[in-house]
Coordinates of C-alpha atoms in Angstrom, one line a residue:
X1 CA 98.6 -24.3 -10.2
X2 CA 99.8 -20.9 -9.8
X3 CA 97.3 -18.9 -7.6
X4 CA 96.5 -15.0 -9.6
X5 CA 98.4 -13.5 -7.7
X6 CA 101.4 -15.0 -8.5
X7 CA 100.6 -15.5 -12.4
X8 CA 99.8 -11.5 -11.9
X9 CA 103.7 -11.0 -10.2
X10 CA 105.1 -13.4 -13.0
X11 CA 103.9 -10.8 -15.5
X12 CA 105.1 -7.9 -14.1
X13 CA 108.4 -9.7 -13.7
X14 CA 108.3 -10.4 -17.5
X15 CA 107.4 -6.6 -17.7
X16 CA 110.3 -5.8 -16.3
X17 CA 112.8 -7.4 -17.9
X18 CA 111.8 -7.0 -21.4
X19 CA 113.6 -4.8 -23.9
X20 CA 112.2 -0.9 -24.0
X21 CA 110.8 -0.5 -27.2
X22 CA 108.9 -4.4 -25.9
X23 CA 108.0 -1.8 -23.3
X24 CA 106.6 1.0 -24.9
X25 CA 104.6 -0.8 -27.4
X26 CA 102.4 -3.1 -24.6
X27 CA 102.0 0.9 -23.2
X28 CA 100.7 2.3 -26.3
X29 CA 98.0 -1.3 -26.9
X30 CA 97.3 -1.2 -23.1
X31 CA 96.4 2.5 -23.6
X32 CA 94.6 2.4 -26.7
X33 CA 92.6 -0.6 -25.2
X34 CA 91.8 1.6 -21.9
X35 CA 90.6 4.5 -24.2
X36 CA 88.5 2.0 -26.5
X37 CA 86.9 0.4 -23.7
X38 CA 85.8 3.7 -21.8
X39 CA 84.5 5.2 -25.2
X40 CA 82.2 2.1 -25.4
X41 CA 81.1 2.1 -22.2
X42 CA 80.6 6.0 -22.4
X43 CA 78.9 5.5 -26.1
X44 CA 76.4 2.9 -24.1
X45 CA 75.6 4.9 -21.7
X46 CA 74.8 8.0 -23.9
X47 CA 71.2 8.5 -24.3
X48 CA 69.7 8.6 -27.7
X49 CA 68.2 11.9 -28.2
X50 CA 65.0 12.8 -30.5
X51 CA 63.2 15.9 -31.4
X52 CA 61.0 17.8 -28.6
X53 CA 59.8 20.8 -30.9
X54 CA 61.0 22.6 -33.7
X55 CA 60.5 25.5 -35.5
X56 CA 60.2 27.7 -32.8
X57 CA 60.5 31.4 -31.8
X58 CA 63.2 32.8 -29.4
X59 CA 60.3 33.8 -27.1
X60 CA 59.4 30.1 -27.0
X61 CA 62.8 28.4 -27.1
X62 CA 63.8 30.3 -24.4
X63 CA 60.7 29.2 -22.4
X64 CA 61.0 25.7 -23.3
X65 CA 64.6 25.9 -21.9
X66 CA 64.4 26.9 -19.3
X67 CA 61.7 24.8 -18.2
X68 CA 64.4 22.0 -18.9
X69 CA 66.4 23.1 -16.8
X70 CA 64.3 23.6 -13.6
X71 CA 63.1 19.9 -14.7
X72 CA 66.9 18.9 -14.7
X73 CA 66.4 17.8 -18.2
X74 CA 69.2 17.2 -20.6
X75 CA 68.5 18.9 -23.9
X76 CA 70.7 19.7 -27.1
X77 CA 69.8 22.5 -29.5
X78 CA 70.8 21.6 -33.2
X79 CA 72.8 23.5 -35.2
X80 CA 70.5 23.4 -38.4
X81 CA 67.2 24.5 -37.6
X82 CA 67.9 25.5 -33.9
X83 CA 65.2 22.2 -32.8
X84 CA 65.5 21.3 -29.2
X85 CA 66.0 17.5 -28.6
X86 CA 65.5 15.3 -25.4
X87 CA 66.6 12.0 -24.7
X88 CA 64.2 9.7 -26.6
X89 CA 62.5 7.6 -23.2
X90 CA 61.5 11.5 -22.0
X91 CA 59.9 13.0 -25.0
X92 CA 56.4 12.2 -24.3
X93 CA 56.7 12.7 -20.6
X94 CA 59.0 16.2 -21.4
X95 CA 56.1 17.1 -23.4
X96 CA 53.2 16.6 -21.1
X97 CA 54.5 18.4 -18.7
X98 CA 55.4 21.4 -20.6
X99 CA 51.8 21.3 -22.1
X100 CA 51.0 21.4 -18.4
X101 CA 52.8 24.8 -18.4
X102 CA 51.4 26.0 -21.6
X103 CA 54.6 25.7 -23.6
X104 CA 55.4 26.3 -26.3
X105 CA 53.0 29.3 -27.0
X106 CA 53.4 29.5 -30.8
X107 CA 51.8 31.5 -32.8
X108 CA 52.5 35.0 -34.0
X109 CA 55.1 36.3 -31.7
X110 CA 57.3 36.9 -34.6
X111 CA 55.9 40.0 -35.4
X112 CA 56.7 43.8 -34.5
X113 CA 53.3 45.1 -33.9
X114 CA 53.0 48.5 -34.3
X115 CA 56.6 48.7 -33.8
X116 CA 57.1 48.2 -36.6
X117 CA 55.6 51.5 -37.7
X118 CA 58.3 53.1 -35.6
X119 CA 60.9 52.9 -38.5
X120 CA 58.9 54.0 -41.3
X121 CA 61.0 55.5 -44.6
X122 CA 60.7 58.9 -46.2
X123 CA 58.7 59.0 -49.2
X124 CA 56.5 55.8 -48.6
X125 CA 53.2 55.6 -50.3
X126 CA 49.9 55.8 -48.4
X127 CA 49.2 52.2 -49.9
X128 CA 52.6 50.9 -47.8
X129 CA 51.5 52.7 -44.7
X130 CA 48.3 51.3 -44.9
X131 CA 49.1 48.0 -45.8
X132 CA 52.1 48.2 -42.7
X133 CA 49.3 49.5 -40.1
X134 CA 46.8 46.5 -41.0
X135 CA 49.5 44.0 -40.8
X136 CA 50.7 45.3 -37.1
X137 CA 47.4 45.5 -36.4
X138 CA 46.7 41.9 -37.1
X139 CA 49.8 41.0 -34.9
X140 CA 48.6 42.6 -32.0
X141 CA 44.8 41.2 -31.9
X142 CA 47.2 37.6 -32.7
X143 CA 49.0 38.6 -29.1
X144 CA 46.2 39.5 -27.3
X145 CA 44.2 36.5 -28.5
X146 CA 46.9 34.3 -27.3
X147 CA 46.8 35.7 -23.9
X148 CA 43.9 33.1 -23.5
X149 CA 44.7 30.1 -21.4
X150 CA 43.1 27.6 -23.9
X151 CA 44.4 29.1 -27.2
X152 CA 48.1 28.4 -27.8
X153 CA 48.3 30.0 -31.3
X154 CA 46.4 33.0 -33.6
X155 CA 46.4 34.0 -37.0
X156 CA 44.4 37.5 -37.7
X157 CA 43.4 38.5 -41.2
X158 CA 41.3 41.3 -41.8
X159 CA 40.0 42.5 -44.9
X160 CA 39.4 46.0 -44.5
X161 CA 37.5 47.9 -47.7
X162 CA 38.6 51.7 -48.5
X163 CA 36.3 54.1 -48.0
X164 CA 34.2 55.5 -50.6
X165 CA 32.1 58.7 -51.6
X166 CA 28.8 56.9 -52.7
X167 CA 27.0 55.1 -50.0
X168 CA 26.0 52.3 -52.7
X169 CA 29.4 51.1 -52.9
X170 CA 30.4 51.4 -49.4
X171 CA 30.5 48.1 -47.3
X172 CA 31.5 46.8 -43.7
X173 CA 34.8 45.6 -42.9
X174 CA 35.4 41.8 -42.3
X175 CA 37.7 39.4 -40.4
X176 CA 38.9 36.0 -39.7
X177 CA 40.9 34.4 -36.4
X178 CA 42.2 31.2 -37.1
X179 CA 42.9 29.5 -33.5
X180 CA 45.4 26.7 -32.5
X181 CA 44.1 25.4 -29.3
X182 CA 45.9 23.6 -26.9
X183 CA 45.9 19.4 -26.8
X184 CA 42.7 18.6 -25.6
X185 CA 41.3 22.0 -24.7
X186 CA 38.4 23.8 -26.1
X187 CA 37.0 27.5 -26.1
X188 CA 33.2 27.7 -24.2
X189 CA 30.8 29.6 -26.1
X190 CA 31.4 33.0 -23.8
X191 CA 35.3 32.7 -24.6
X192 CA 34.9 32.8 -28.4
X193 CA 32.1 35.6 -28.4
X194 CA 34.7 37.3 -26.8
X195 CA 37.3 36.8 -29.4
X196 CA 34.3 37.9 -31.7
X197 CA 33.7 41.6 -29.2
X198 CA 37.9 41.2 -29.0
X199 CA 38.0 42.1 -33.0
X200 CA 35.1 43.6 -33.3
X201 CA 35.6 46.3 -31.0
X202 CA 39.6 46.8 -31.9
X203 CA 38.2 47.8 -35.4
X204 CA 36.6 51.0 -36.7
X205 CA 33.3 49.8 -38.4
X206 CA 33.7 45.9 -38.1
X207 CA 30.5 44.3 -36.8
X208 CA 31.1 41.5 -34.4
X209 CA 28.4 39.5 -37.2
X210 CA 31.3 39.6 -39.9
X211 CA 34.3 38.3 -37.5
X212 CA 34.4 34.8 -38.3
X213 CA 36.3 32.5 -35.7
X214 CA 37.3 28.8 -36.8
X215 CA 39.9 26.2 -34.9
X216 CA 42.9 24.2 -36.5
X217 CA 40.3 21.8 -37.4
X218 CA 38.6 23.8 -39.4
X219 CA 35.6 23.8 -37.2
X220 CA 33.5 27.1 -37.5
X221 CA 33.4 28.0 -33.7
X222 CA 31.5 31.8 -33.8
X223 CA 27.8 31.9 -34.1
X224 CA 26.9 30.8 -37.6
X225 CA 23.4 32.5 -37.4
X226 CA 19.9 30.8 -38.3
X227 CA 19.6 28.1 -39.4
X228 CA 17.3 26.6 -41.9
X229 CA 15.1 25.2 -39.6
X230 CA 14.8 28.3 -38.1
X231 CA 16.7 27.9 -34.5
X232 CA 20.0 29.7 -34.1
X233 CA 22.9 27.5 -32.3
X234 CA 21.7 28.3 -28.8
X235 CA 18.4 27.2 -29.3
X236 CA 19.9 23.4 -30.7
X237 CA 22.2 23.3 -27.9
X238 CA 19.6 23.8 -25.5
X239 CA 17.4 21.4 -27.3
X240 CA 20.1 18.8 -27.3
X241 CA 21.2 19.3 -23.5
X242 CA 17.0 18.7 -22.7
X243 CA 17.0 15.8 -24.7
X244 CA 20.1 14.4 -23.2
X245 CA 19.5 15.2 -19.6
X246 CA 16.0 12.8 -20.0
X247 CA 17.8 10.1 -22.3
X248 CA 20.3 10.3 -18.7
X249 CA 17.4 9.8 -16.5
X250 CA 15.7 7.4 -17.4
X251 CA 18.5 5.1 -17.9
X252 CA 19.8 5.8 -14.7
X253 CA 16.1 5.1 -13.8
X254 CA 15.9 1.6 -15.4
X255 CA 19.3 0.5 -15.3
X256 CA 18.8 -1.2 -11.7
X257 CA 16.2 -3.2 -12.4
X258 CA 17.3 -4.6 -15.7
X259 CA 20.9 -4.0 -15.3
X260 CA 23.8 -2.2 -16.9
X261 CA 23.7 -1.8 -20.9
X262 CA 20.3 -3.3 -20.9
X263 CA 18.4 -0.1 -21.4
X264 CA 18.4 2.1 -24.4
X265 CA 16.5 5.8 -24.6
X266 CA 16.1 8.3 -27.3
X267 CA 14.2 11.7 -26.4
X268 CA 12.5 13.5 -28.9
X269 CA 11.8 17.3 -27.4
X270 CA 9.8 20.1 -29.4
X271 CA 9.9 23.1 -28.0
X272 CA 8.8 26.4 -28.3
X273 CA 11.3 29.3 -28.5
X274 CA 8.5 32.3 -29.7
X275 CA 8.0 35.1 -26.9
X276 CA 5.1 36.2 -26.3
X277 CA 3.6 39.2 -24.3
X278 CA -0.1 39.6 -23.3
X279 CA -2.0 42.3 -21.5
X280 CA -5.6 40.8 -20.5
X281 CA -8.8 43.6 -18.8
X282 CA -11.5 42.0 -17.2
X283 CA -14.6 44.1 -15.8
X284 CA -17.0 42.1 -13.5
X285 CA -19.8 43.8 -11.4
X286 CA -19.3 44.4 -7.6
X287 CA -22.5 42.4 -6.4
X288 CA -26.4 42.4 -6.8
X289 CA -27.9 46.3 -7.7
X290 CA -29.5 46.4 -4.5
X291 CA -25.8 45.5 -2.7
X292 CA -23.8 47.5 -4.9
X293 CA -21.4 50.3 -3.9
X294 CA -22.8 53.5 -5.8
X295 CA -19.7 55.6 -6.8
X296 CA -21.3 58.4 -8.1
X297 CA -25.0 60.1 -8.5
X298 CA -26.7 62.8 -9.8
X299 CA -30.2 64.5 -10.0
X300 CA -31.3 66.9 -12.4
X301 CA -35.4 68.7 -12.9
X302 CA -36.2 71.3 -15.1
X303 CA -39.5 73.2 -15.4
X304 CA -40.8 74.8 -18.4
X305 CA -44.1 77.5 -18.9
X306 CA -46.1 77.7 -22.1
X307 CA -45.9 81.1 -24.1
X308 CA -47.8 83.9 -22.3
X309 CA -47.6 82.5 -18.9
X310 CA -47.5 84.8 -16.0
X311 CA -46.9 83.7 -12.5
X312 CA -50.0 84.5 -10.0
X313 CA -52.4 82.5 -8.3
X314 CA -52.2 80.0 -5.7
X315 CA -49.4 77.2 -6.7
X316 CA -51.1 74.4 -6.4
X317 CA -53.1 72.1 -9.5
X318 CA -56.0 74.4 -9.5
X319 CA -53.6 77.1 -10.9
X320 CA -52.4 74.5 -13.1
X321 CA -55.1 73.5 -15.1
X322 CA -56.5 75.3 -18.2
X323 CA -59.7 77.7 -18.1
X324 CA -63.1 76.5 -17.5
X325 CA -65.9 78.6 -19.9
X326 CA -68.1 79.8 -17.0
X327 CA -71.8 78.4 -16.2
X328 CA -74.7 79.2 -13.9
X329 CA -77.0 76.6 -12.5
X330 CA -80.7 76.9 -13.6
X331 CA -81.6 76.0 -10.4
X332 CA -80.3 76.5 -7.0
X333 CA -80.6 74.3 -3.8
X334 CA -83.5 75.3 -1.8
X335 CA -82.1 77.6 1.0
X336 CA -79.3 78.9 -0.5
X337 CA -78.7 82.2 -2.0
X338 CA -77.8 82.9 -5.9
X339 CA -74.3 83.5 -5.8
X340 CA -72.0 85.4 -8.4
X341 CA -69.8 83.7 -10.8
X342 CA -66.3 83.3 -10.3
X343 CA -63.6 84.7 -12.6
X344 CA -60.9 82.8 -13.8
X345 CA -57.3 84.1 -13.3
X346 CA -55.0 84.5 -16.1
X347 CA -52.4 81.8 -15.1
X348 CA -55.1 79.1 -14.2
X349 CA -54.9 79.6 -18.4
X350 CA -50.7 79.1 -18.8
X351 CA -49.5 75.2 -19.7
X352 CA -46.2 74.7 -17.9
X353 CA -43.3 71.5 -19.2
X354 CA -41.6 69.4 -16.3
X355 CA -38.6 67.2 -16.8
X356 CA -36.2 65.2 -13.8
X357 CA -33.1 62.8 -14.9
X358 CA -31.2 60.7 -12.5
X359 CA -27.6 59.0 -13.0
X360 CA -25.9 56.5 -10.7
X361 CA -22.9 55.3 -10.9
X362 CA -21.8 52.0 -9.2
X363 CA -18.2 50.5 -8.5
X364 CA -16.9 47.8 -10.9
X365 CA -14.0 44.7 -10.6
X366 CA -11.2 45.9 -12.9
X367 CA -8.6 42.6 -13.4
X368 CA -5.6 43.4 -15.5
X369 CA -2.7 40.5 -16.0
X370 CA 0.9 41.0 -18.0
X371 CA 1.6 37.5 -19.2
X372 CA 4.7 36.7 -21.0
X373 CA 5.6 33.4 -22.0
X374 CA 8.6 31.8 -21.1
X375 CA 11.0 30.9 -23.6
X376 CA 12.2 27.6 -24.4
X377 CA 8.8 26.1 -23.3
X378 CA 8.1 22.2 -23.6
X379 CA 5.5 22.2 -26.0
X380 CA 5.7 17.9 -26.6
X381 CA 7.8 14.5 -25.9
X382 CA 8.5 11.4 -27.9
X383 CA 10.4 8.8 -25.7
X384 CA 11.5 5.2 -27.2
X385 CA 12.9 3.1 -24.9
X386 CA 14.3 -0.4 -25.0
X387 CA 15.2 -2.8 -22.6
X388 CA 16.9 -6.1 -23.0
X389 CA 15.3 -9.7 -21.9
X390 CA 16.1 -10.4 -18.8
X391 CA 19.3 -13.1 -18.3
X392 CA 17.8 -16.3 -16.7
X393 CA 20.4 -19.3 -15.9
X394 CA 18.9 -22.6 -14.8
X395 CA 19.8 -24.8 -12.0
X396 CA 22.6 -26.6 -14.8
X397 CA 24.1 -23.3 -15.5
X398 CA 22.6 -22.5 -19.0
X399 CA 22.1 -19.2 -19.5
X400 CA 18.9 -18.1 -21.5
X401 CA 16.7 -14.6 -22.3
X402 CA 13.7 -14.6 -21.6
X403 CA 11.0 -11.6 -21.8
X404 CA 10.0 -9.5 -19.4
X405 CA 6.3 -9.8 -18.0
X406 CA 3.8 -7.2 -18.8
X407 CA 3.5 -6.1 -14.9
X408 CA 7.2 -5.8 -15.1
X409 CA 7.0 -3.8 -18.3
X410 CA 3.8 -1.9 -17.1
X411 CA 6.1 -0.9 -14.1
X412 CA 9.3 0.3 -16.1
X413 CA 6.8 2.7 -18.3
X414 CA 5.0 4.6 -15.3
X415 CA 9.1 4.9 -13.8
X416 CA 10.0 6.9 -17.2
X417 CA 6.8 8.4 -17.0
X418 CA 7.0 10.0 -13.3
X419 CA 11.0 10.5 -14.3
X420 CA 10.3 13.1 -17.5
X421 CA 7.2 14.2 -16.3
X422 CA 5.0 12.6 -18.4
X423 CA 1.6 14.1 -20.1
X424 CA -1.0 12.1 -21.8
X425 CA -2.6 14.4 -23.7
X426 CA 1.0 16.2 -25.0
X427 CA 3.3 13.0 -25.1
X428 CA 4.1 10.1 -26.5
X429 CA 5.7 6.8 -25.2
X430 CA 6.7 3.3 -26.9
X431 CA 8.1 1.1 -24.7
X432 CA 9.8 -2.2 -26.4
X433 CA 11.1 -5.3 -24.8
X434 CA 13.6 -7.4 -27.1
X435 CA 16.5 -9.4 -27.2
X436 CA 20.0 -7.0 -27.7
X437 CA 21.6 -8.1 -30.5
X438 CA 25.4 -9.1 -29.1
X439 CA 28.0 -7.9 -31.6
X440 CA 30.9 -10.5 -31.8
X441 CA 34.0 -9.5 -30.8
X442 CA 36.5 -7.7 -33.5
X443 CA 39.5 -10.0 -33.5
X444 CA 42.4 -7.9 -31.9
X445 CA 45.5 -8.7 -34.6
X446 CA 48.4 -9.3 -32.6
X447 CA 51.9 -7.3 -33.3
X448 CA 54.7 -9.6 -34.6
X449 CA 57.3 -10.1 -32.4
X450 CA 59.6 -8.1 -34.8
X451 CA 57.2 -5.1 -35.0
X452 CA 56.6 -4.2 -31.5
X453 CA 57.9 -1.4 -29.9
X454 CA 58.7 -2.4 -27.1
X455 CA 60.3 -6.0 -27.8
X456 CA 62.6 -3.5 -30.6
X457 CA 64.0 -1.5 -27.9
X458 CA 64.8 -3.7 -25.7
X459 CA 66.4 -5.9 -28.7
X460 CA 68.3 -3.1 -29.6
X461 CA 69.6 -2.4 -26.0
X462 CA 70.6 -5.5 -25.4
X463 CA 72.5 -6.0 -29.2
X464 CA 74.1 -2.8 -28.5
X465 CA 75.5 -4.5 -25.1
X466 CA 76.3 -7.7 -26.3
X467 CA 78.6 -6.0 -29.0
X468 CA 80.2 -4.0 -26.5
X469 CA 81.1 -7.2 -24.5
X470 CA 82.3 -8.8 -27.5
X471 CA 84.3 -6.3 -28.7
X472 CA 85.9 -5.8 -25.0
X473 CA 86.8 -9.9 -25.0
X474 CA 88.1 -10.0 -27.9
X475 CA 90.7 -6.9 -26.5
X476 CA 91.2 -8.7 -23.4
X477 CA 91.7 -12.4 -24.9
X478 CA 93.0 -11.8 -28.3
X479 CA 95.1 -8.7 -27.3
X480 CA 96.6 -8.1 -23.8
X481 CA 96.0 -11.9 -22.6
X482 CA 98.6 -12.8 -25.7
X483 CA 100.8 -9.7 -24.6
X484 CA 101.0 -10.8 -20.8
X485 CA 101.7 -14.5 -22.1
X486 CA 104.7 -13.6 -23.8
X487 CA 105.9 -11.5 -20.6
X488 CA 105.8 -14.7 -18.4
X489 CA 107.4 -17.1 -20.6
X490 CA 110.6 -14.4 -20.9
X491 CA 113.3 -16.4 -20.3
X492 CA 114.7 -15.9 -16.9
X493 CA 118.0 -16.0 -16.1
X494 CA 119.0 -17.4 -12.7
X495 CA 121.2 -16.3 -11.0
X496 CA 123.1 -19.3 -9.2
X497 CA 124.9 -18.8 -5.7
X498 CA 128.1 -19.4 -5.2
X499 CA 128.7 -22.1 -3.6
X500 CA 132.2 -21.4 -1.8
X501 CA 131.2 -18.3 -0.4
X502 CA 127.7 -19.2 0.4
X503 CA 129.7 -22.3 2.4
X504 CA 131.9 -20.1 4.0
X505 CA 129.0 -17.8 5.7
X506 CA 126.4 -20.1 5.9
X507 CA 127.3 -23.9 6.2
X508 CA 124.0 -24.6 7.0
X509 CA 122.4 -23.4 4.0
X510 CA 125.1 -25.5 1.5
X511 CA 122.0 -28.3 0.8
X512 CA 119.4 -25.5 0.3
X513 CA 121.3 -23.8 -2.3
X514 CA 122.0 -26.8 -4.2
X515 CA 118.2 -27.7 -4.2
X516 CA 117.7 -23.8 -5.4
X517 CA 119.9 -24.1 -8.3
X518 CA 118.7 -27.7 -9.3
X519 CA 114.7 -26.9 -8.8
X520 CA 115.9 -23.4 -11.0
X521 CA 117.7 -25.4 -13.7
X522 CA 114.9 -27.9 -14.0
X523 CA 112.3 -24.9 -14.7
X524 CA 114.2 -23.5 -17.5
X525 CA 115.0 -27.0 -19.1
X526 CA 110.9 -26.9 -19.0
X527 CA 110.2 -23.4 -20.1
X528 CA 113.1 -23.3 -23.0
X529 CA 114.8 -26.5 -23.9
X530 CA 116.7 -25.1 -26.9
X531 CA 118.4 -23.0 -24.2
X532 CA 119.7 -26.6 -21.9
X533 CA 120.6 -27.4 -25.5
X534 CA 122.9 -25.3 -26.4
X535 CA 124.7 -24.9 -22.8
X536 CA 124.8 -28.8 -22.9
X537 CA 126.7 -29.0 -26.4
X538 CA 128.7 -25.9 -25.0
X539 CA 129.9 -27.9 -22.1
X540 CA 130.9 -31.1 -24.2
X541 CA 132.6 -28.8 -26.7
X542 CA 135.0 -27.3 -23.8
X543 CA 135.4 -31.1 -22.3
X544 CA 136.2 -32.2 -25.7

């Protein structure tokens, strides 16, 4: 058996010794095969590409570009439509990562602004002008809304009403921003009231109540006012964080004693959102009369004479007492002398008025308190909480509920009681111990083989390889193989030595060449026996 090498050498032999045009055609199939197997190898090898985005602005395209390239991203722009596409196992990765960046941006970037008002035509109507100012002024309230890190598009539309000589008809301006957030991002309460001042604030007479703000969910995201029940959405948020932050505690209270997902809590909170200011006085006395501090006193007489009076006389209460009529004794005391009577004065005669007031003033205890009331003040608390029976298994390994004791019970309640801080007379508490009831499993429907993604791909990668190897055989056996064949089997023409002169240089080699020629002659007799044919009936024509 011929070793490759030498089959390999017997074809190019064959090669060389076949006509031209034999020449020129294995040349054109040998090239043609070459060219057919590199364009399916190369047509392998090509990634499938798929759309990244479409639809997008220059300002965005030429973002998302360039991003590709610092990624070292392959990417095609199509002709129709100008979408940028990505080889189809990047997309979702491609995309992530751009989202990571905040591209695309979107939105209204399309727009002039008020550049647009820099090419205004002669002759245009007050109703165009106004109409072209309102729409750049949309457009730049979209751009500067955009600017935010969470919002990747904006729509503006603003109804703005004429102004009008009666006051009756007048009315406020109004608008609406219609925001595209980014994948999984969201706008805190403080980010869209400033969207709200944003508007507001850009536009004479627009109150910030009459901007409405709403997402690409159509979720209403400004401040919707009161509700019905009275409490605006602060107030419920609030209400709801309180009542989540107990349902939190006490399950993170409970859960270690009967386990995890064994313990459910609902929080019911009422509170009281009213403000209220009061300004309370008290007066209390100092101490006891005879203790007290006197702050103030004053003494006042006053001394009034009847009509007539005239001062004289001795002051004294003989002057102040009315006349006596005068009277003489009948009889005198032995040994004394009659004596004369005496003679009354005229103001002994006078009546005379007398008045004296006294005021004191003592020191008082003056208490004045400014109370306001906090807002948002726990006014009651209805907790229900329920916990599983507890998971017994037996020394055979059955596993059984079975209730929890009333000192165990009695033990969970005063835990959620200290945890929420707990008031008997303003709160309420149920406590229930009962078996959970286990939902059974959903059954999980398996994907046929032929639907799954991933079996589909890999399917079609390895069809699209196996037809590439088949095609390639079917080149190599059924064309060049055949081609090569008929190269070897060429019929050779050998070229014998002569003997005379070979015997002449060489003696030695006179048995050698005779082998040569015989081994040679017994080849082509194998190869092509129609060939030892003919040159046997040519050699007994010429003996004949």
């Amino acid at each position: 058996m011929a070793s490759p090498v030498q089959a390999l050498a017997e074809h190019f032999a064959g090669f060389s010794e076949a006509p031209l045009q034999q020449k020129i055609g294995y040349l054109i199939t040998l090239s043609a095969l070459i060219a057919v197997l590199g364009g399916m190898w190369m047509w392998s090898k090509t990634p499938e590409y798929r759309v990244l985005f479409a639809n997008l602005s220059d300002r965005d395209g030429g973002a998302v570009v360039a991003a590709l390239s610092q990624m070292n991203v392959p990417f095609r722009v199509a002709d129709v439509g100008g979408a940028i596409m990505v080889p189809a196992q990047q997309v979702h990765e491609v995309r992530m990562k751009l989202a990571a960046q905040d591209l695309p941006r979107g939105g209204a970037s399309g727009g002039d602004g008020f550049r647009m008002l820099d090419n205004q035509k002669f002759g245009t109507s007050s109703f165009v002008e106004q109409v072209n100012y309102q729409r750049a002024l949309e457009t730049e309230l979209a751009r500067s809304i955009q600017t935010l890190a969470n919002v990747q598009a904006a729509r503006v539309h603003l109804a703005l009403n004429r102004p009008s000589v009666f006051m009756r008809e007048s009315s406020k301006h109004t608008a609406s921003v219609v925001l595209q957030l980014s994948a999984g991002r969201s706008l805190d309460p403080e980010q869209v009231n400033a969207i709200v001042n944003l508007v507001s604030t850009s536009v004479a007479d627009l109150p910030a109540r009459n901007v409405t703000v709403v997402d690409q969910s159509g979720a209403l995201l400004s401040s919707p006012g009161v509700q019905a029940n009275g409490l605006d959405p602060a107030q419920l948020k609030y209400k709801r964080e309180v009542e989540g932050d107990l349902v939190k505690r006490i399950e993170a209270i409970v859960t270690p004693i009967v386990g995890r997902g064994n313990v459910r809590a609902q929080v019911s909170a009422e509170i009281d959102f009213s403000r209220v200011e009061r300004v309370d006085e008290k007066y209390d006395p100092n101490g006891q009369p005879e203790n007290a501090a006197v702050r103030s006193s004053n003494v006042s007489e006053s001394v009034q004479a009847g009509p007539g009076a005239a001062g004289g006389g001795v002051p004294g209460a003989a002057s102040n007492q009315p006349p006596q009529p005068a009277s003489a004794p009948l009889t005198a005391p032995a040994g004394s002398a009659p004596s004369a009577p005496v003679a009354q004065t005229p103001a002994a005669a006078t009546p005379i008025n007398r008045e004296k007031n006294a005021t004191t003033n003592y020191e008082l205890n003056k208490n004045i308190s400014h109370t306001i009331q906090q807002v948002g003040t726990l006014k009651r608390l209805s907790l229900a909480v329920v916990v599983n029976h507890r998971q017994v298994t037996d020394d055979e390994g059955t596993v059984s509920s079975k209730p929890l004791s009333d000192e165990e019970k009695k033990q969970i309640t005063e835990l959620v009681k200290r945890v929420v801080g707990f008031k008997d007379e303003r709160d309420t508490l149920n406590l229930v111990n009962a078996p959970f009831a286990r939902a059974a499993p959903e059954p999980i429907e398996e994907t046929p083989l032929w639907k799954d993604p991933e079996i589909l791909g890999s399917a079609k990668e390895i069809g699209r390889n196996l037809l590439i190897a088949g095609i390639a055989l079917y080149l190599v056996l059924g064309v060049l193989r055949p081609m090569l064949k008929g190269f070897a089997a060429a019929p050779q023409r050998p070229q014998l030595i002569d003997a005379a002169e070979e015997q002449a240089d060489r003696p030695e080699r006179l048995s050698a060449t005779y082998e040569a020629n015989l081994q040679t002659a017994k080849q082509i007799a194998r190869q092509d026996p129609k060939l030892v044919a003919n040159v046997v009936r040519g050699w007994v024509a010429n003996d004949g």
